[in-house]
């Protein structure tokens, strides 16, 4: 077997890598904001907030219960039928964001619920409002606890974002398809692409480990780790 | 009168936990609540700052009715300290930040003011040198003293203690009781649930004996310990002395 690689692929693959990063970063960040709101509503949505709790729960079930691919196709090919049209990039971001928000909501919810109830009690007893107690006592702890599961979601999304090549977004996978179609070097191109993903995920994993260490306080999470 | 509790009722499902509790507390007074487990002592304390909502009955802090639906409960809670059995220090904050949080977020003090105030209170409980330690780096006794400093910093009108030494190793109980005794002597108004009979006897102005959701008997420690009026009180005191060894 005779493997042929070419430096000529590099500009396209770098562009693709950049777009993959962009897609992942944007949808993870937007998904984190939405996911956090969903999680807080699911944990604290009682009394007058009960309808919001139901809505948040429905949302999470809907987006975790259907494939990302179906969500993407519905947004990009389905919505135009009712007159709502997005560019491929926007449709991609939207689908990825809506999808990851549902998963992140579950991770945040788990983390919030693992903060001991006494913490909220003590905060309320000091005179903090419930919202302040969530903001200054519960979330700072939950956000530290959520880093490991959140890292998994990030890694999943780096790879999962590849589905948007199907609607013509030229991220890493899309660029690879193009190069492969032109050079017929399928095997080599995909090996290189795999290495790109691997390197990206390796760097992100290191970054999150560092973040976990940086924010670590004794007595909270990371049992047995420094 | 600083605190007045009138005909307080609370039910959990079928179980009536408080069956009409009434008592009052004057400014500067220390009252100790004793009674068997499951009697509603914690529920009573938690109703006083409405961490638990009572079903019926009224509570006044000075001339403000706490139980009125119109009252801003956060304002009230800021004036009532609460010390928990298991400390409940904020895990992610240092001792200093634990004491500062309420000052900054509730009392709206500047960071500088809050720091000075917090350090004062930490010094008062003998922990100025632990200001930068996280709760996990402190002993149980130290954690409870920080939690007392956290309550004190808010300059409360009243502090509620729910078995503040029950989660502590025996050798750490003394340091917490000493801080509480100082507080009582300095004129703080305190309502203390405890099994520490030595503390009750020497520090309390009055003892309240509760059983099965009602106050069975209350009176000055000497009278209650020497000749309790009610046989249930005598029986309880006998058992608790066997269990905890009475005087400490
Ligand atoms: N949130 C709750 N939900 C249901 N039942 C509760 C709740 N809190 C307390 N109870 C019940 O109410 C009763 C009184 O509880 P409480 O904690 O007030 O007793 P206590 O006198 O403080 O006892 P202990 O000395 O064990 O602390 C108990 O039977 C308890 O099981
Ligand atoms: Mg109790």
Coordinates of C-alpha atoms and ligand atoms in Angstrom, one line a residue:
Chain A
X1 CA 0.0 0.0 0.0
X2 CA 1.2 3.4 -0.9
X3 CA 0.1 6.3 1.3
X4 CA 0.2 9.8 -0.1
X5 CA -0.2 12.9 2.1
X6 CA 0.0 16.4 0.8
X7 CA 0.7 19.8 2.5
X8 CA -1.7 21.3 0.0
X9 CA -4.6 20.0 2.2
X10 CA -3.4 22.0 5.1
X11 CA -5.1 25.4 4.3
X12 CA -8.5 23.8 3.8
X13 CA -8.2 21.6 6.9
X14 CA -7.0 24.5 9.0
X15 CA -10.0 26.5 7.9
X16 CA -12.2 23.5 8.7
X17 CA -10.6 23.1 12.1
X18 CA -11.2 26.8 12.9
X19 CA -14.9 26.5 11.9
X20 CA -15.3 23.4 14.0
X21 CA -13.8 25.3 16.9
X22 CA -16.2 28.2 16.3
X23 CA -19.2 26.0 16.0
X24 CA -18.3 24.1 19.2
X25 CA -17.4 27.2 21.2
X26 CA -20.5 29.1 20.2
X27 CA -23.0 26.3 20.7
X28 CA -21.3 25.2 24.0
X29 CA -21.4 28.8 25.4
X30 CA -24.9 29.5 24.3
X31 CA -26.0 26.0 25.4
X32 CA -24.4 26.6 28.8
X33 CA -26.5 29.8 29.3
X34 CA -29.7 28.1 28.2
X35 CA -28.8 24.9 30.0
X36 CA -28.2 26.7 33.3
X37 CA -31.5 28.5 33.1
X38 CA -33.3 25.2 32.3
X39 CA -31.5 23.5 35.2
X40 CA -32.4 26.2 37.7
X41 CA -36.0 26.1 36.6
X42 CA -36.1 22.3 36.9
X43 CA -34.7 22.4 40.4
X44 CA -36.3 25.5 41.9
X45 CA -39.4 25.8 39.6
X46 CA -42.2 25.5 42.2
X47 CA -45.2 27.7 43.1
X48 CA -45.6 30.5 40.6
X49 CA -42.7 29.1 38.6
X50 CA -44.3 25.7 38.1
X51 CA -45.3 26.3 34.5
X52 CA -41.7 27.3 33.7
X53 CA -40.6 24.0 35.4
X54 CA -43.0 22.1 33.1
X55 CA -41.7 23.9 30.0
X56 CA -38.1 23.4 31.0
X57 CA -38.7 19.7 31.6
X58 CA -40.6 19.2 28.4
X59 CA -37.8 20.9 26.5
X60 CA -35.1 18.7 28.0
X61 CA -37.1 15.5 27.3
X62 CA -37.8 16.6 23.7
X63 CA -34.2 17.4 22.8
X64 CA -32.6 14.5 24.6
X65 CA -35.2 12.1 23.2
X66 CA -34.6 12.9 19.5
X67 CA -31.5 12.5 17.4
X68 CA -29.3 15.6 16.8
X69 CA -29.5 14.8 13.1
X70 CA -33.3 15.0 13.1
X71 CA -33.2 18.3 15.0
X72 CA -30.7 19.7 12.4
X73 CA -32.7 18.5 9.4
X74 CA -36.0 19.9 10.9
X75 CA -34.4 23.3 11.5
X76 CA -32.7 23.5 8.1
X77 CA -35.0 21.7 5.7
X78 CA -38.2 21.7 7.7
X79 CA -38.7 25.2 9.0
X80 CA -38.5 26.8 5.5
X81 CA -41.8 25.1 4.8
X82 CA -43.3 27.4 7.3
X83 CA -41.3 30.4 6.1
X84 CA -38.4 30.3 8.6
X85 CA -35.1 30.2 6.7
X86 CA -31.6 30.1 8.2
X87 CA -28.1 30.1 6.6
X88 CA -26.4 26.7 7.0
X89 CA -24.0 28.2 9.6
X90 CA -26.9 29.7 11.7
X91 CA -29.0 26.5 11.3
X92 CA -26.0 24.5 12.5
X93 CA -25.3 26.7 15.5
X94 CA -29.0 26.6 16.4
X95 CA -29.3 22.9 16.2
X96 CA -26.1 22.3 18.2
X97 CA -27.0 24.9 20.8
X98 CA -30.6 23.6 21.4
X99 CA -29.3 20.0 21.6
X100 CA -26.4 20.6 23.9
X101 CA -28.5 22.9 26.1
X102 CA -30.7 19.9 27.0
X103 CA -27.8 17.7 28.0
X104 CA -26.0 20.5 29.8
X105 CA -29.2 21.2 31.7
X106 CA -29.1 17.7 33.0
X107 CA -25.5 18.0 34.1
X108 CA -26.1 21.3 35.8
X109 CA -29.2 19.9 37.5
X110 CA -27.2 17.0 38.9
X111 CA -24.5 19.3 40.1
X112 CA -27.0 21.7 41.7
X113 CA -28.7 18.8 43.5
X114 CA -25.5 17.5 44.8
X115 CA -24.9 20.7 46.7
X116 CA -26.1 19.9 50.2
X117 CA -29.5 21.3 51.2
X118 CA -28.0 22.9 54.3
X119 CA -26.1 25.4 52.1
X120 CA -29.3 26.9 50.8
X121 CA -30.8 26.9 54.3
X122 CA -27.8 28.7 55.8
X123 CA -27.9 31.3 52.9
X124 CA -31.6 32.0 53.5
X125 CA -31.1 32.2 57.2
X126 CA -28.6 35.0 56.7
X127 CA -31.3 37.0 54.9
X128 CA -30.2 36.3 51.3
X129 CA -33.1 36.0 48.8
X130 CA -33.6 32.7 47.1
X131 CA -32.1 34.1 43.9
X132 CA -29.1 35.5 45.8
X133 CA -28.6 32.2 47.5
X134 CA -28.6 30.4 44.2
X135 CA -26.3 33.0 42.7
X136 CA -23.7 33.3 45.5
X137 CA -23.9 29.9 47.3
X138 CA -25.4 27.1 45.2
X139 CA -24.1 27.9 41.7
X140 CA -20.4 28.6 42.6
X141 CA -20.3 25.1 44.1
X142 CA -22.4 23.5 41.4
X143 CA -20.3 25.0 38.6
X144 CA -17.1 23.5 40.1
X145 CA -18.8 20.1 40.5
X146 CA -20.0 20.2 36.9
X147 CA -16.6 20.5 35.2
X148 CA -16.0 16.8 34.7
X149 CA -19.4 15.9 33.2
X150 CA -19.3 19.2 31.2
X151 CA -15.9 18.2 29.8
X152 CA -17.5 15.0 28.4
X153 CA -20.2 17.1 26.8
X154 CA -17.6 19.4 25.2
X155 CA -15.7 16.5 23.8
X156 CA -18.9 15.0 22.5
X157 CA -19.8 18.3 20.8
X158 CA -16.4 18.7 19.1
X159 CA -17.1 15.5 17.3
X160 CA -20.9 15.8 17.1
X161 CA -20.6 19.2 15.4
X162 CA -19.4 17.3 12.3
X163 CA -23.1 16.5 11.4
X164 CA -23.5 20.1 10.1
X165 CA -21.4 19.2 7.1
X166 CA -24.6 17.5 5.9
X167 CA -26.2 20.9 5.4
X168 CA -23.1 22.3 3.7
X169 CA -21.1 23.9 6.5
X170 CA -17.5 23.5 5.6
X171 CA -16.1 22.6 9.0
X172 CA -13.4 20.0 9.4
X173 CA -15.5 17.1 8.2
X174 CA -16.9 19.1 5.3
X175 CA -13.5 20.2 4.2
X176 CA -12.2 16.6 4.4
X177 CA -15.1 15.4 2.2
X178 CA -14.2 18.0 -0.4
X179 CA -10.5 17.1 -0.4
X180 CA -11.2 13.4 -0.6
X181 CA -13.6 13.9 -3.5
X182 CA -10.9 15.8 -5.4
X183 CA -7.9 13.7 -4.6
X184 CA -9.4 10.3 -4.2
X185 CA -7.1 9.9 -1.2
X186 CA -10.0 8.9 1.2
X187 CA -7.9 6.9 3.6
X188 CA -5.1 9.4 4.0
X189 CA -7.4 12.5 4.3
X190 CA -9.5 10.9 7.0
X191 CA -6.5 9.7 8.9
X192 CA -5.3 13.3 8.9
X193 CA -8.7 14.6 10.0
X194 CA -8.9 12.0 12.8
X195 CA -5.5 13.3 14.0
X196 CA -6.9 16.9 13.9
X197 CA -9.8 15.9 16.1
X198 CA -7.6 14.0 18.4
X199 CA -5.2 16.9 18.9
X200 CA -8.1 19.3 19.4
X201 CA -9.7 17.1 22.0
X202 CA -6.4 16.5 23.7
X203 CA -5.8 20.3 24.1
X204 CA -9.3 20.9 25.3
X205 CA -9.1 18.1 27.9
X206 CA -5.8 19.6 29.2
X207 CA -7.5 23.1 29.4
X208 CA -10.4 21.7 31.4
X209 CA -8.2 19.8 33.8
X210 CA -6.3 23.0 34.4
X211 CA -9.6 24.9 35.0
X212 CA -10.7 22.2 37.4
X213 CA -7.4 22.5 39.4
X214 CA -7.5 26.3 39.3
X215 CA -11.0 26.5 40.8
X216 CA -10.6 23.7 43.2
X217 CA -11.4 24.3 46.9
X218 CA -10.8 21.8 49.6
X219 CA -13.9 19.8 50.5
X220 CA -15.6 20.2 47.2
X221 CA -15.5 17.6 44.5
X222 CA -12.5 15.8 43.1
X223 CA -12.2 13.3 45.9
X224 CA -8.8 11.8 46.0
X225 CA -7.4 14.2 43.4
X226 CA -5.1 17.2 44.0
Chain B
X1 CA -40.6 41.6 74.8
X2 CA -38.2 40.7 72.0
X3 CA -39.8 37.5 70.7
X4 CA -43.3 36.3 71.2
X5 CA -44.6 33.0 69.9
X6 CA -48.3 32.3 70.1
X7 CA -50.1 29.1 69.6
X8 CA -47.8 27.7 66.9
X9 CA -48.9 24.7 65.0
X10 CA -47.1 22.6 62.4
X11 CA -48.1 19.3 60.8
X12 CA -46.2 17.1 58.5
X13 CA -48.7 14.9 56.7
X14 CA -50.6 13.0 59.4
X15 CA -48.1 13.9 62.2
X16 CA -48.7 17.0 64.2
X17 CA -45.3 18.1 65.2
X18 CA -46.1 21.4 67.0
X19 CA -49.4 21.4 68.8
X20 CA -49.8 25.0 70.0
X21 CA -46.6 26.3 71.3
X22 CA -46.5 29.7 73.1
X23 CA -43.6 31.4 74.9
X24 CA -41.7 34.6 74.9
X25 CA -38.2 35.9 75.2
X26 CA -37.0 39.2 76.6
X27 CA -34.1 41.2 75.3
X28 CA -30.8 39.8 76.7
X29 CA -32.4 36.6 77.8
X30 CA -31.1 33.1 77.1
X31 CA -33.6 30.3 77.1
X32 CA -32.7 26.7 76.6
X33 CA -35.1 24.2 75.0
X34 CA -34.7 20.6 76.0
X35 CA -36.7 17.5 75.2
X36 CA -36.6 14.1 73.6
X37 CA -35.8 13.5 70.0
X38 CA -38.5 14.0 67.4
X39 CA -40.4 16.4 69.7
X40 CA -40.4 19.3 67.4
X41 CA -37.6 21.4 68.8
X42 CA -35.9 22.0 65.4
X43 CA -39.2 22.6 63.8
X44 CA -40.0 25.3 66.3
X45 CA -36.7 27.1 65.7
X46 CA -37.1 26.8 61.9
X47 CA -40.6 28.2 62.2
X48 CA -39.2 31.3 64.0
X49 CA -37.3 32.4 61.0
X50 CA -39.7 30.7 58.6
X51 CA -37.3 28.3 57.1
X52 CA -40.3 26.2 57.8
X53 CA -43.7 27.7 57.3
X54 CA -46.0 27.2 60.4
X55 CA -49.6 26.1 59.7
X56 CA -51.1 28.3 62.4
X57 CA -50.1 30.7 65.1
X58 CA -48.3 34.0 65.2
X59 CA -44.8 35.2 65.9
X60 CA -43.6 38.7 66.7
X61 CA -40.1 40.0 66.6
X62 CA -40.4 43.2 68.7
X63 CA -43.5 44.8 67.2
X64 CA -43.2 43.2 63.8
X65 CA -45.4 40.2 63.1
X66 CA -43.0 37.7 61.3
X67 CA -45.9 35.4 60.3
X68 CA -47.8 38.1 58.5
X69 CA -47.8 37.4 54.8
X70 CA -47.0 41.0 54.1
X71 CA -43.6 40.9 55.9
X72 CA -40.4 40.9 53.9
X73 CA -39.0 37.7 55.3
X74 CA -35.5 38.2 54.1
X75 CA -35.3 41.4 56.2
X76 CA -36.5 39.5 59.2
X77 CA -34.1 36.7 58.7
X78 CA -31.2 39.1 58.5
X79 CA -32.1 40.1 62.1
X80 CA -32.3 36.5 63.4
X81 CA -29.1 34.5 63.6
X82 CA -29.3 30.8 63.1
X83 CA -26.6 28.3 64.1
X84 CA -27.1 24.8 62.7
X85 CA -26.2 21.5 64.2
X86 CA -23.9 20.6 61.2
X87 CA -22.5 24.2 60.8
X88 CA -23.5 24.6 57.2
X89 CA -20.6 26.9 56.4
X90 CA -20.4 27.7 52.7
X91 CA -18.1 25.1 51.4
X92 CA -16.6 27.1 48.6
X93 CA -15.8 30.2 50.8
X94 CA -13.0 30.9 53.3
X95 CA -13.9 31.6 56.9
X96 CA -13.6 35.3 56.1
X97 CA -15.8 35.1 53.1
X98 CA -18.4 33.1 55.0
X99 CA -18.7 35.9 57.5
X100 CA -18.5 38.6 54.9
X101 CA -21.2 37.3 52.5
X102 CA -24.2 38.5 54.4
X103 CA -22.6 41.8 55.2
X104 CA -21.9 42.5 51.5
X105 CA -25.0 41.0 49.9
X106 CA -27.6 41.6 52.5
X107 CA -26.3 44.6 54.5
X108 CA -24.8 46.1 51.3
X109 CA -21.5 47.0 53.1
X110 CA -18.5 47.9 51.1
X111 CA -15.9 45.2 50.9
X112 CA -13.5 47.1 53.1
X113 CA -16.2 47.7 55.8
X114 CA -17.3 44.1 55.6
X115 CA -13.8 42.8 56.0
X116 CA -13.1 44.9 59.1
X117 CA -16.4 43.8 60.6
X118 CA -15.9 40.1 59.7
X119 CA -12.4 40.1 61.2
X120 CA -13.7 41.6 64.4
X121 CA -16.2 38.7 64.8
X122 CA -13.6 36.1 63.8
X123 CA -11.3 37.5 66.5
X124 CA -14.2 37.4 69.0
X125 CA -14.6 33.7 68.5
X126 CA -10.8 33.3 68.5
X127 CA -10.3 32.5 64.9
X128 CA -8.7 35.6 63.3
X129 CA -5.7 33.5 62.3
X130 CA -8.0 31.1 60.4
X131 CA -9.6 33.8 58.2
X132 CA -8.2 32.3 55.0
X133 CA -8.9 28.7 55.7
X134 CA -11.7 26.8 53.9
X135 CA -14.3 25.0 56.1
X136 CA -12.8 21.6 55.1
X137 CA -9.5 22.8 56.6
X138 CA -11.1 23.5 60.0
X139 CA -12.0 21.2 62.9
X140 CA -15.7 20.9 63.7
X141 CA -15.4 23.2 66.7
X142 CA -13.7 25.8 64.6
X143 CA -16.3 25.5 61.9
X144 CA -19.1 26.0 64.5
X145 CA -17.3 29.1 65.9
X146 CA -17.0 30.5 62.4
X147 CA -20.7 29.9 61.9
X148 CA -21.4 31.8 65.2
X149 CA -19.2 34.6 63.9
X150 CA -21.2 34.6 60.6
X151 CA -24.4 35.0 62.6
X152 CA -22.9 37.6 64.9
X153 CA -21.6 39.8 62.1
X154 CA -25.1 40.5 61.0
X155 CA -25.8 42.1 64.4
X156 CA -28.9 40.1 65.0
X157 CA -31.5 40.8 67.6
X158 CA -31.7 37.2 68.5
X159 CA -29.7 34.0 67.7
X160 CA -31.3 30.6 67.4
X161 CA -29.0 27.6 68.1
X162 CA -30.1 24.1 67.0
X163 CA -28.0 21.6 68.9
X164 CA -24.8 23.5 68.1
X165 CA -22.5 20.9 69.8
X166 CA -24.3 17.7 68.9
X167 CA -22.1 17.0 65.8
X168 CA -18.9 17.7 67.6
X169 CA -16.3 15.3 69.1
X170 CA -16.5 15.6 72.9
X171 CA -13.2 17.4 73.2
X172 CA -14.4 20.2 70.9
X173 CA -17.7 20.9 72.6
X174 CA -16.1 23.0 75.3
X175 CA -14.7 25.7 73.0
X176 CA -18.1 26.2 71.4
X177 CA -20.0 26.4 74.7
X178 CA -17.4 28.9 76.0
X179 CA -18.1 31.2 73.0
X180 CA -21.9 30.8 73.6
X181 CA -21.5 31.5 77.3
X182 CA -19.5 34.7 76.6
X183 CA -22.3 35.8 74.2
X184 CA -25.0 35.2 76.8
X185 CA -23.0 37.2 79.3
X186 CA -22.5 40.1 76.8
X187 CA -26.3 40.5 76.6
X188 CA -27.1 38.7 73.4
X189 CA -30.7 37.2 73.2
X190 CA -30.4 33.5 72.6
X191 CA -32.7 30.6 72.1
X192 CA -30.8 27.3 72.4
X193 CA -31.8 23.8 71.8
X194 CA -29.2 21.5 73.5
X195 CA -28.6 18.4 75.4
X196 CA -25.8 20.0 77.3
X197 CA -27.3 20.2 80.8
X198 CA -24.3 21.9 82.3
X199 CA -24.7 24.7 79.9
X200 CA -28.4 24.9 80.5
X201 CA -28.0 25.0 84.2
X202 CA -25.3 27.7 84.3
X203 CA -26.2 29.9 81.4
X204 CA -30.0 29.7 80.8
X205 CA -32.3 32.2 82.4
X206 CA -35.1 29.8 81.8
X207 CA -35.4 26.2 80.6
X208 CA -38.3 25.1 78.4
X209 CA -39.0 21.3 78.4
X210 CA -40.8 20.2 75.3
X211 CA -42.3 16.9 74.5
X212 CA -44.5 15.6 71.6
X213 CA -45.1 19.1 70.2
X214 CA -46.1 20.9 73.4
X215 CA -44.2 22.8 76.2
X216 CA -44.7 20.6 79.2
X217 CA -43.0 22.8 81.7
X218 CA -40.8 25.9 81.8
X219 CA -39.0 27.7 84.6
X220 CA -35.6 28.8 86.0
X221 CA -32.9 26.1 85.8
X222 CA -32.7 25.7 89.6
X223 CA -36.4 25.0 90.0
X224 CA -36.7 22.8 86.9
X225 CA -33.7 20.7 87.8
X226 CA -34.2 20.5 91.6
X227 CA -38.0 19.9 91.7
X228 CA -39.7 19.6 88.4
X229 CA -43.4 20.0 88.6
X230 CA -44.2 17.5 86.0
X231 CA -43.3 13.8 86.2
X232 CA -42.4 13.8 82.5
X233 CA -39.8 16.4 83.1
X234 CA -38.3 14.5 86.0
X235 CA -38.2 11.3 83.9
X236 CA -36.5 13.1 81.0
X237 CA -33.9 14.7 83.2
X238 CA -33.1 11.4 84.8
X239 CA -32.6 9.8 81.4
X240 CA -30.5 12.6 79.9
X241 CA -28.3 12.7 83.0
X242 CA -27.6 9.0 82.6
X243 CA -26.9 9.5 78.9
X244 CA -24.8 12.6 78.9
X245 CA -23.4 12.5 82.5
X246 CA -25.1 15.7 83.6
X247 CA -22.7 18.4 84.6
X248 CA -19.7 19.0 82.4
Ligands
LIG1 N1 -39.3 18.2 56.5 C1 -40.0 17.3 57.2 N2 -40.9 16.5 56.6 C2 -41.6 15.6 57.2 N3 -41.4 15.3 58.5 C3 -40.6 16.1 59.2 C4 -39.8 17.1 58.6 N4 -39.0 17.7 59.5 C5 -39.3 17.1 60.7 N5 -40.2 16.1 60.5 C6 -40.7 15.2 61.6 O1 -41.2 16.1 62.6 C7 -40.9 15.5 63.9 C8 -40.2 16.6 64.7 O2 -38.9 16.8 64.1 P1 -37.9 17.8 64.7 O3 -36.7 17.7 63.9 O4 -38.5 19.1 64.9 O5 -37.6 17.2 66.2 P2 -36.4 17.5 67.2 O6 -37.1 17.7 68.5 O7 -35.6 18.6 66.7 O8 -35.6 16.2 67.3 P3 -34.0 15.9 67.4 O9 -33.7 16.0 68.9 O10 -33.9 14.5 67.0 O11 -33.3 16.9 66.6 C9 -40.1 14.3 63.6 O12 -40.9 13.2 63.8 C10 -39.7 14.4 62.2 O13 -39.6 13.1 61.6
LIG2 MG1 -33.6 18.7 66.1

